Tab-separated table of C-alpha atoms in Angstrom:
chain	number	residue	atom	x	y	z
A	1	MET	CA	0.000	0.000	0.000
A	2	THR	CA	2.678	2.451	1.077
A	3	LYS	CA	4.870	1.239	-1.709
A	4	ARG	CA	2.123	1.754	-4.225
A	5	SER	CA	1.431	5.303	-3.092
A	6	TYR	CA	5.096	6.043	-3.339
A	7	ILE	CA	5.302	4.713	-6.867
A	8	ASN	CA	2.171	6.631	-7.881
A	9	GLY	CA	3.575	9.813	-6.447
A	10	LEU	CA	6.976	9.399	-8.036
A	11	PRO	CA	6.243	10.974	-11.441
A	12	LEU	CA	4.686	13.886	-9.586
A	13	VAL	CA	7.726	14.345	-7.385
A	14	LEU	CA	9.948	14.309	-10.454
A	15	LEU	CA	7.674	16.784	-12.145
A	16	LEU	CA	7.492	19.121	-9.165
A	17	SER	CA	11.252	19.119	-8.711
A	18	GLY	CA	11.474	20.488	-12.246
A	19	MET	CA	8.830	23.167	-12.029
A	20	SER	CA	8.187	24.236	-8.461
A	21	THR	CA	9.314	27.682	-7.472
A	22	PRO	CA	9.132	29.370	-4.072
A	23	ALA	CA	6.585	31.851	-5.495
A	24	PHE	CA	3.690	29.466	-4.825
A	25	ALA	CA	2.101	29.665	-1.404
A	26	GLY	CA	0.943	26.144	-0.695
A	27	SER	CA	0.357	24.234	-3.899
A	28	GLU	CA	3.963	22.991	-4.064
A	29	ASP	CA	3.010	20.857	-1.059
A	30	VAL	CA	0.124	19.156	-2.816
A	31	VAL	CA	0.430	15.443	-3.442
A	32	VAL	CA	-1.960	13.584	-5.730
A	33	GLU	CA	-2.358	9.879	-4.998
A	34	ASN	CA	-4.200	6.870	-6.403
A	35	ALA	CA	-5.365	8.578	-9.590
A	36	TRP	CA	-7.443	6.433	-11.924
A	37	SER	CA	-10.132	6.692	-14.560
A	38	ARG	CA	-12.417	4.461	-16.569
A	39	ALA	CA	-12.100	3.757	-20.274
A	40	SER	CA	-14.676	5.486	-22.494
A	41	ILE	CA	-16.777	4.230	-25.372
A	42	GLY	CA	-15.755	6.623	-28.144
A	43	VAL	CA	-15.665	10.368	-27.503
A	44	ASN	CA	-19.353	11.322	-27.219
A	45	ARG	CA	-19.778	10.371	-23.584
A	46	PRO	CA	-18.004	12.320	-20.848
A	47	GLY	CA	-15.266	10.551	-18.885
A	48	ALA	CA	-14.500	10.720	-15.175
A	49	ALA	CA	-11.265	10.562	-13.202
A	50	TYR	CA	-10.699	9.989	-9.503
A	51	MET	CA	-7.833	10.646	-7.079
A	52	THR	CA	-6.908	11.800	-3.603
A	53	VAL	CA	-5.491	15.325	-3.329
A	54	ARG	CA	-3.446	15.763	-0.169
A	55	ASN	CA	-2.105	19.009	1.250
A	56	THR	CA	1.167	18.166	3.021
A	57	GLY	CA	2.075	21.823	3.599
A	58	GLU	CA	1.286	24.388	6.259
A	59	ASP	CA	-0.991	26.655	4.222
A	60	ALA	CA	-4.512	25.933	2.992
A	61	VAL	CA	-4.706	25.387	-0.766
A	62	THR	CA	-7.697	25.933	-3.041
A	63	LEU	CA	-8.225	23.812	-6.129
A	64	THR	CA	-9.748	26.071	-8.768
A	65	GLY	CA	-9.687	24.124	-12.005
A	66	LEU	CA	-8.399	21.404	-14.288
A	67	THR	CA	-6.768	21.197	-17.693
A	68	THR	CA	-5.890	18.207	-19.850
A	69	PRO	CA	-5.121	17.678	-23.528
A	70	LEU	CA	-7.613	14.788	-23.376
A	71	ALA	CA	-10.754	16.907	-22.934
A	72	VAL	CA	-11.869	20.381	-23.974
A	73	MET	CA	-13.930	20.925	-20.814
A	74	PRO	CA	-12.522	19.199	-17.749
A	75	GLU	CA	-14.309	20.299	-14.568
A	76	ILE	CA	-14.714	19.118	-11.027
A	77	HIS	CA	-18.254	17.885	-10.536
A	78	GLU	CA	-20.061	16.431	-7.601
A	79	SER	CA	-22.662	13.661	-7.622
A	80	LYS	CA	-25.218	13.714	-4.843
A	81	THR	CA	-28.011	11.324	-3.915
A	82	ASN	CA	-30.979	12.759	-2.001
A	83	ALA	CA	-33.306	11.127	0.561
A	84	ASP	CA	-35.590	9.875	-2.239
A	85	GLY	CA	-32.652	8.032	-3.826
A	86	VAL	CA	-32.397	10.460	-6.749
A	87	SER	CA	-28.861	11.125	-7.980
A	88	SER	CA	-27.843	14.395	-9.544
A	89	MET	CA	-24.581	15.919	-10.676
A	90	ALA	CA	-23.430	19.537	-10.768
A	91	PRO	CA	-20.169	21.496	-11.034
A	92	ALA	CA	-18.508	21.669	-7.620
A	93	ASP	CA	-17.475	24.886	-5.940
A	94	GLU	CA	-13.811	25.636	-5.386
A	95	ILE	CA	-12.289	23.057	-3.099
A	96	THR	CA	-10.150	24.298	-0.212
A	97	ILE	CA	-7.883	21.762	1.443
A	98	GLU	CA	-6.629	22.653	4.910
A	99	PRO	CA	-3.035	21.852	5.952
A	100	GLY	CA	-2.607	18.139	6.584
A	101	GLN	CA	-6.006	17.354	5.063
A	102	SER	CA	-6.931	15.598	1.861
A	103	VAL	CA	-9.899	15.565	-0.475
A	104	ALA	CA	-11.032	12.348	-2.143
A	105	LEU	CA	-12.388	12.440	-5.667
A	106	GLU	CA	-14.202	9.104	-5.713
A	107	PRO	CA	-17.169	7.386	-7.403
A	108	GLY	CA	-20.508	8.853	-6.372
A	109	GLY	CA	-18.993	12.067	-4.992
A	110	LEU	CA	-16.484	14.593	-6.267
A	111	HIS	CA	-14.886	13.642	-9.570
A	112	ALA	CA	-12.965	15.152	-12.446
A	113	MET	CA	-15.582	15.246	-15.190
A	114	LEU	CA	-13.931	15.141	-18.614
A	115	MET	CA	-16.337	16.717	-21.090
A	116	LYS	CA	-15.789	16.888	-24.849
A	117	LEU	CA	-13.134	14.201	-25.106
A	118	GLN	CA	-10.586	14.812	-27.860
A	119	GLU	CA	-9.888	11.105	-28.187
A	120	PRO	CA	-11.277	7.905	-26.691
A	121	MET	CA	-9.992	6.858	-23.280
A	122	THR	CA	-8.338	3.515	-23.952
A	123	GLU	CA	-7.785	0.948	-21.211
A	124	GLY	CA	-4.092	0.549	-20.366
A	125	GLU	CA	-3.112	4.058	-21.426
A	126	ASN	CA	-2.448	7.176	-19.303
A	127	PHE	CA	-3.248	10.821	-19.736
A	128	PRO	CA	-1.879	13.932	-18.003
A	129	LEU	CA	-4.291	15.956	-15.851
A	130	THR	CA	-3.230	19.331	-14.454
A	131	LEU	CA	-4.781	20.673	-11.257
A	132	THR	CA	-4.687	24.455	-10.920
A	133	PHE	CA	-4.604	26.153	-7.514
A	134	SER	CA	-5.558	29.648	-6.412
A	135	ASP	CA	-1.929	30.595	-5.729
A	136	GLY	CA	-1.168	30.068	-9.417
A	137	GLY	CA	0.560	26.747	-8.859
A	138	LYS	CA	-0.159	23.727	-11.005
A	139	VAL	CA	0.242	20.042	-10.268
A	140	THR	CA	0.194	17.540	-13.117
A	141	VAL	CA	-0.549	13.884	-12.539
A	142	GLU	CA	-0.521	10.958	-14.968
A	143	VAL	CA	-3.891	9.228	-14.721
A	144	PRO	CA	-4.015	5.536	-15.656
A	145	ILE	CA	-7.065	4.459	-17.674
A	146	LEU	CA	-8.599	1.260	-16.301
A	147	GLY	CA	-11.491	-0.801	-17.677
A	148	ILE	CA	-15.032	0.611	-17.945
A	149	ALA	CA	-16.158	-1.630	-15.082
A	150	ALA	CA	-13.252	-0.675	-12.774
A	151	ARG	CA	-14.244	0.046	-9.163
A	152	GLY	CA	-11.110	1.706	-7.893
A	153	PRO	CA	-7.415	2.267	-8.397
A	154	GLU	CA	-6.623	-1.351	-7.482
A	155	SER	CA	-8.992	-3.036	-9.934
B	1	MET	CA	-67.587	29.985	37.412
B	2	GLN	CA	-66.189	26.488	37.666
B	3	ARG	CA	-68.605	25.238	35.022
B	4	ARG	CA	-67.468	27.907	32.648
B	5	HIS	CA	-63.866	26.696	33.040
B	6	VAL	CA	-64.886	23.160	32.160
B	7	VAL	CA	-66.529	24.431	28.994
B	8	GLN	CA	-63.434	26.402	28.128
B	9	TYR	CA	-61.159	23.405	28.687
B	10	GLY	CA	-63.520	21.248	26.702
B	11	ALA	CA	-63.442	23.644	23.778
B	12	ALA	CA	-59.655	23.780	23.923
B	13	GLY	CA	-59.513	19.976	23.998
B	14	VAL	CA	-61.771	19.664	20.964
B	15	GLY	CA	-59.630	22.259	19.212
B	16	ALA	CA	-56.432	20.326	20.004
B	17	VAL	CA	-57.888	17.044	18.733
B	18	ALA	CA	-59.098	18.748	15.551
B	19	LEU	CA	-55.649	20.237	15.077
B	20	MET	CA	-53.964	16.827	15.476
B	21	LEU	CA	-56.408	15.239	13.058
B	22	GLY	CA	-55.724	18.073	10.657
B	23	VAL	CA	-51.968	17.570	10.947
B	24	GLY	CA	-52.439	13.834	10.442
B	25	TRP	CA	-54.504	14.383	7.316
B	26	TRP	CA	-51.949	16.874	5.991
B	27	ARG	CA	-49.100	14.390	6.424
B	28	VAL	CA	-50.849	11.232	5.220
B	29	ASP	CA	-53.375	12.231	2.565
B	30	GLY	CA	-53.064	15.982	2.205
B	31	PRO	CA	-50.512	18.158	0.463
B	32	GLY	CA	-47.896	17.141	3.033
B	33	ALA	CA	-48.040	13.461	1.974
B	34	PRO	CA	-44.824	11.909	0.605
B	35	LYS	CA	-44.411	12.456	-3.118
B	36	PRO	CA	-44.797	9.488	-5.495
B	37	ALA	CA	-40.988	9.325	-5.836
B	38	GLY	CA	-40.847	8.125	-2.226
B	39	GLN	CA	-43.539	5.454	-2.641
B	40	ARG	CA	-42.948	1.752	-2.977
B	41	PRO	CA	-42.850	0.353	-6.506
B	42	LEU	CA	-45.923	-1.492	-7.755
B	43	PRO	CA	-45.809	-5.287	-8.111
B	44	LEU	CA	-44.497	-6.152	-11.582
B	45	SER	CA	-47.906	-7.653	-12.442
B	46	ALA	CA	-49.529	-4.224	-11.948
B	47	MET	CA	-47.083	-2.438	-14.275
B	48	ASP	CA	-47.688	-1.850	-17.966
B	49	PHE	CA	-44.970	-0.788	-20.421
B	50	ARG	CA	-43.377	-2.034	-23.641
B	51	LEU	CA	-39.631	-1.705	-24.189
B	52	THR	CA	-36.908	-3.351	-26.303
B	53	ASP	CA	-33.909	-5.138	-24.807
B	54	HIS	CA	-30.354	-4.681	-26.072
B	55	GLU	CA	-30.748	-7.695	-28.355
B	56	GLY	CA	-33.857	-6.272	-30.002
B	57	ASN	CA	-36.433	-8.428	-28.157
B	58	GLU	CA	-39.759	-6.900	-27.110
B	59	VAL	CA	-39.962	-6.881	-23.337
B	60	GLY	CA	-42.269	-5.703	-20.576
B	61	PRO	CA	-42.900	-6.282	-16.876
B	62	GLU	CA	-44.357	-9.748	-17.600
B	63	THR	CA	-40.960	-10.765	-19.051
B	64	LEU	CA	-39.586	-10.560	-15.508
B	65	ILE	CA	-42.190	-12.632	-13.666
B	66	GLY	CA	-41.121	-16.207	-12.910
B	67	ARG	CA	-37.590	-15.370	-11.772
B	68	PRO	CA	-36.241	-13.030	-9.074
B	69	THR	CA	-35.475	-9.641	-10.572
B	70	MET	CA	-33.129	-6.733	-10.012
B	71	VAL	CA	-33.995	-3.473	-11.823
B	72	PHE	CA	-32.245	-0.115	-11.863
B	73	PHE	CA	-32.461	3.095	-13.889
B	74	GLY	CA	-29.624	5.070	-15.454
B	75	PHE	CA	-28.196	6.233	-18.771
B	76	THR	CA	-25.049	5.421	-20.690
B	77	TYR	CA	-23.869	9.053	-20.979
B	78	CYS	CA	-23.547	9.143	-17.191
B	79	PRO	CA	-19.844	9.311	-16.279
B	80	ASP	CA	-19.931	8.633	-12.559
B	81	VAL	CA	-22.987	7.180	-10.824
B	82	CYS	CA	-24.125	4.747	-13.559
B	83	PRO	CA	-20.830	2.984	-14.306
B	84	THR	CA	-20.326	2.803	-10.544
B	85	THR	CA	-23.756	1.187	-10.070
B	86	LEU	CA	-23.152	-1.209	-12.962
B	87	SER	CA	-19.719	-2.119	-11.551
B	88	ASP	CA	-21.198	-2.619	-8.072
B	89	ILE	CA	-23.927	-4.862	-9.485
B	90	SER	CA	-21.362	-6.790	-11.533
B	91	GLY	CA	-19.438	-7.356	-8.284
B	92	TRP	CA	-22.567	-8.510	-6.419
B	93	LEU	CA	-23.367	-10.924	-9.246
B	94	GLU	CA	-19.833	-12.312	-9.108
B	95	ASP	CA	-20.323	-12.881	-5.362
B	96	LEU	CA	-23.584	-14.725	-6.059
B	97	GLY	CA	-21.800	-17.025	-8.500
B	98	ASP	CA	-24.123	-19.541	-10.155
B	99	ASP	CA	-27.160	-18.035	-8.401
B	100	ALA	CA	-26.780	-14.935	-10.589
B	101	ALA	CA	-27.933	-17.005	-13.555
B	102	ARG	CA	-31.310	-17.543	-11.796
B	103	MET	CA	-32.060	-13.797	-11.793
B	104	ASN	CA	-33.223	-11.142	-14.217
B	105	VAL	CA	-30.936	-8.119	-14.024
B	106	VAL	CA	-32.249	-5.146	-15.970
B	107	PHE	CA	-30.841	-1.686	-16.585
B	108	ILE	CA	-33.581	0.646	-17.914
B	109	THR	CA	-32.370	3.871	-19.532
B	110	VAL	CA	-33.947	7.205	-18.622
B	111	ASP	CA	-32.342	8.752	-21.732
B	112	PRO	CA	-33.895	6.879	-24.683
B	113	GLU	CA	-33.013	9.776	-27.010
B	114	ARG	CA	-29.304	8.888	-26.854
B	115	ASP	CA	-29.551	5.316	-25.564
B	116	THR	CA	-30.632	3.405	-28.654
B	117	VAL	CA	-30.744	-0.393	-28.677
B	118	GLU	CA	-27.239	-0.373	-30.234
B	119	ALA	CA	-25.876	2.027	-27.579
B	120	MET	CA	-27.324	-0.151	-24.801
B	121	ALA	CA	-25.879	-3.316	-26.403
B	122	GLU	CA	-22.391	-1.842	-26.559
B	123	TYR	CA	-22.570	-0.439	-23.022
B	124	VAL	CA	-23.906	-3.481	-21.146
B	125	GLY	CA	-21.347	-5.625	-22.976
B	126	TYR	CA	-18.659	-4.190	-20.715
B	127	PHE	CA	-20.327	-5.386	-17.508
B	128	HIS	CA	-21.569	-8.715	-16.067
B	129	PRO	CA	-23.183	-10.836	-18.825
B	130	ALA	CA	-26.404	-11.229	-16.783
B	131	ILE	CA	-27.179	-7.494	-17.146
B	132	ARG	CA	-29.796	-6.674	-19.802
B	133	GLY	CA	-30.274	-3.149	-21.153
B	134	TRP	CA	-33.821	-1.937	-21.916
B	135	THR	CA	-34.801	1.148	-23.902
B	136	GLY	CA	-37.782	2.299	-25.955
B	137	PRO	CA	-40.040	5.230	-26.768
B	138	ALA	CA	-39.960	8.088	-24.248
B	139	ASN	CA	-43.591	7.527	-23.195
B	140	GLN	CA	-42.936	3.843	-22.430
B	141	VAL	CA	-39.820	4.676	-20.407
B	142	ALA	CA	-41.988	7.158	-18.493
B	143	ARG	CA	-44.584	4.437	-17.792
B	144	ALA	CA	-41.882	2.070	-16.594
B	145	ALA	CA	-40.451	4.699	-14.244
B	146	GLU	CA	-43.958	5.433	-12.952
B	147	GLY	CA	-44.493	1.747	-12.115
B	148	PHE	CA	-41.225	1.571	-10.197
B	149	ARG	CA	-41.969	4.996	-8.616
B	150	ALA	CA	-38.623	6.103	-10.026
B	151	SER	CA	-38.086	9.685	-11.090
B	152	TYR	CA	-35.836	11.296	-13.671
B	153	GLU	CA	-35.275	14.737	-15.092
B	154	ARG	CA	-33.256	16.168	-17.975
B	155	VAL	CA	-30.787	18.863	-16.877
B	156	PRO	CA	-28.878	21.013	-19.398
B	157	THR	CA	-25.104	21.266	-18.914
B	158	GLU	CA	-22.559	23.769	-20.181
B	159	GLY	CA	-21.697	23.396	-23.840
B	160	GLY	CA	-25.201	22.463	-24.978
B	161	ASP	CA	-25.205	18.889	-23.668
B	162	TYR	CA	-27.469	17.534	-20.990
B	163	THR	CA	-27.319	15.121	-18.107
B	164	MET	CA	-30.077	13.226	-16.304
B	165	ASN	CA	-30.967	13.268	-12.635
B	166	HIS	CA	-32.515	9.921	-11.797
B	167	THR	CA	-33.408	7.452	-9.057
B	168	ALA	CA	-30.239	5.463	-8.403
B	169	SER	CA	-31.720	2.777	-6.122
B	170	VAL	CA	-31.765	-0.876	-7.171
B	171	PHE	CA	-35.178	-2.593	-6.942
B	172	LEU	CA	-35.411	-6.265	-5.943
B	173	PHE	CA	-38.475	-8.384	-6.743
B	174	ASP	CA	-39.218	-12.035	-6.007
B	175	ALA	CA	-40.194	-14.532	-8.704
B	176	LYS	CA	-43.870	-13.602	-8.310
B	177	GLY	CA	-43.040	-9.986	-9.094
B	178	GLU	CA	-43.584	-8.634	-5.557
B	179	LEU	CA	-41.131	-6.050	-4.273
B	180	VAL	CA	-38.715	-7.604	-1.754
B	181	THR	CA	-36.575	-4.597	-0.952
B	182	MET	CA	-34.472	-1.821	-2.423
B	183	ILE	CA	-30.710	-1.317	-2.369
B	184	ASP	CA	-29.648	2.297	-1.965
B	185	TYR	CA	-26.914	3.778	-4.075
B	186	HIS	CA	-23.554	3.122	-2.413
B	187	GLU	CA	-24.926	0.517	-0.024
B	188	PRO	CA	-21.952	-1.660	0.942
B	189	ARG	CA	-21.657	-5.104	-0.535
B	190	GLU	CA	-22.070	-6.813	2.858
B	191	PHE	CA	-25.634	-5.414	2.960
B	192	ALA	CA	-26.448	-5.629	-0.738
B	193	VAL	CA	-25.588	-9.268	-1.357
B	194	PRO	CA	-27.720	-10.647	1.538
B	195	LYS	CA	-30.657	-8.568	0.236
B	196	ILE	CA	-30.288	-10.184	-3.167
B	197	ARG	CA	-30.073	-13.613	-1.548
B	198	ARG	CA	-33.359	-12.797	0.217
B	199	ALA	CA	-35.031	-12.173	-3.144
B	200	LEU	CA	-33.629	-15.505	-4.335
B	201	THR	CA	-34.837	-17.314	-1.195
B	202	GLU	CA	-38.347	-15.903	-1.462
B	203	ASP	CA	-38.346	-17.431	-4.915
B	204	VAL	CA	-37.696	-20.889	-3.428
B	205	GLU	CA	-40.408	-20.428	-0.783
B	206	GLY	CA	-42.826	-19.261	-3.441
B	207	ALA	CA	-42.143	-22.360	-5.519
B	208	THR	CA	-42.905	-24.830	-2.701
């Protein structure tokens, strides 16, 4: 488990060491773990990606947006199910992560909604997803594409 | 003096009872009653709709009677909740093993405009082979949802597309078509699988 997280975080660490500058207040301490997504059928349906965003620093960070070459309109959305069992989905507000805290993007809750796919999401491939923070910092993570029926990063 | 008090108390008492009755009526039969979305689904035998399965067969509620049945609503353009539900159900069916083959498992689309028979065929093909995908004319989908007391609503999204809000519960019926129970979205597997086994057991009891 620990080993896996470490391996997942490795490309990010390498990436951050190349781009981080002291100008950012907080987002250089963001670690993205266990990113995964499901394969798509073609490009007409939106895709979704999941991950845990952890703030290891001492300042709160606010996630304001996403970019990826894979989709024209990537946004953070939130699915909710009400007392009558009705599910709905809407764009999420900005997400602030307090020092030492993490936010889970997981099925049935917050997720990176990938609208207007530029190409199909093919099982076994990866795509880069960049998280933008309010301090101007960016964190890019490689998201593995699992099968359509995947239930989590381990399946 | 004293008699007058008794009359006053009596009047207050009658008023209180009337108020409670009024509140009761409001909650049970009046405008405060639970909306149809919160009601229990009808027995399958009391439903009436005509749809097409993902292999092009004509189907309806009577298709399901005779075997225990699991039904849920969704749409294939749903990026999060629906593939999660389908994956969960695929996992439950794997847990059930050979018993899964004794059940009907039906995914009814609430988005027939985009979910054609071909779209449903391609989509369900990625999940457990027991899962059937049903679609059809919008008015028949509406009748199906009404029977299950499921609700759905088209919601426009940025960029001119739309998404669907919909009931995400899974409905379980016994072989006679009577509702056994419902599985809420995100109910853990240790609760869901025993519920399905209950629907399967009621089938055995019904047969003897």
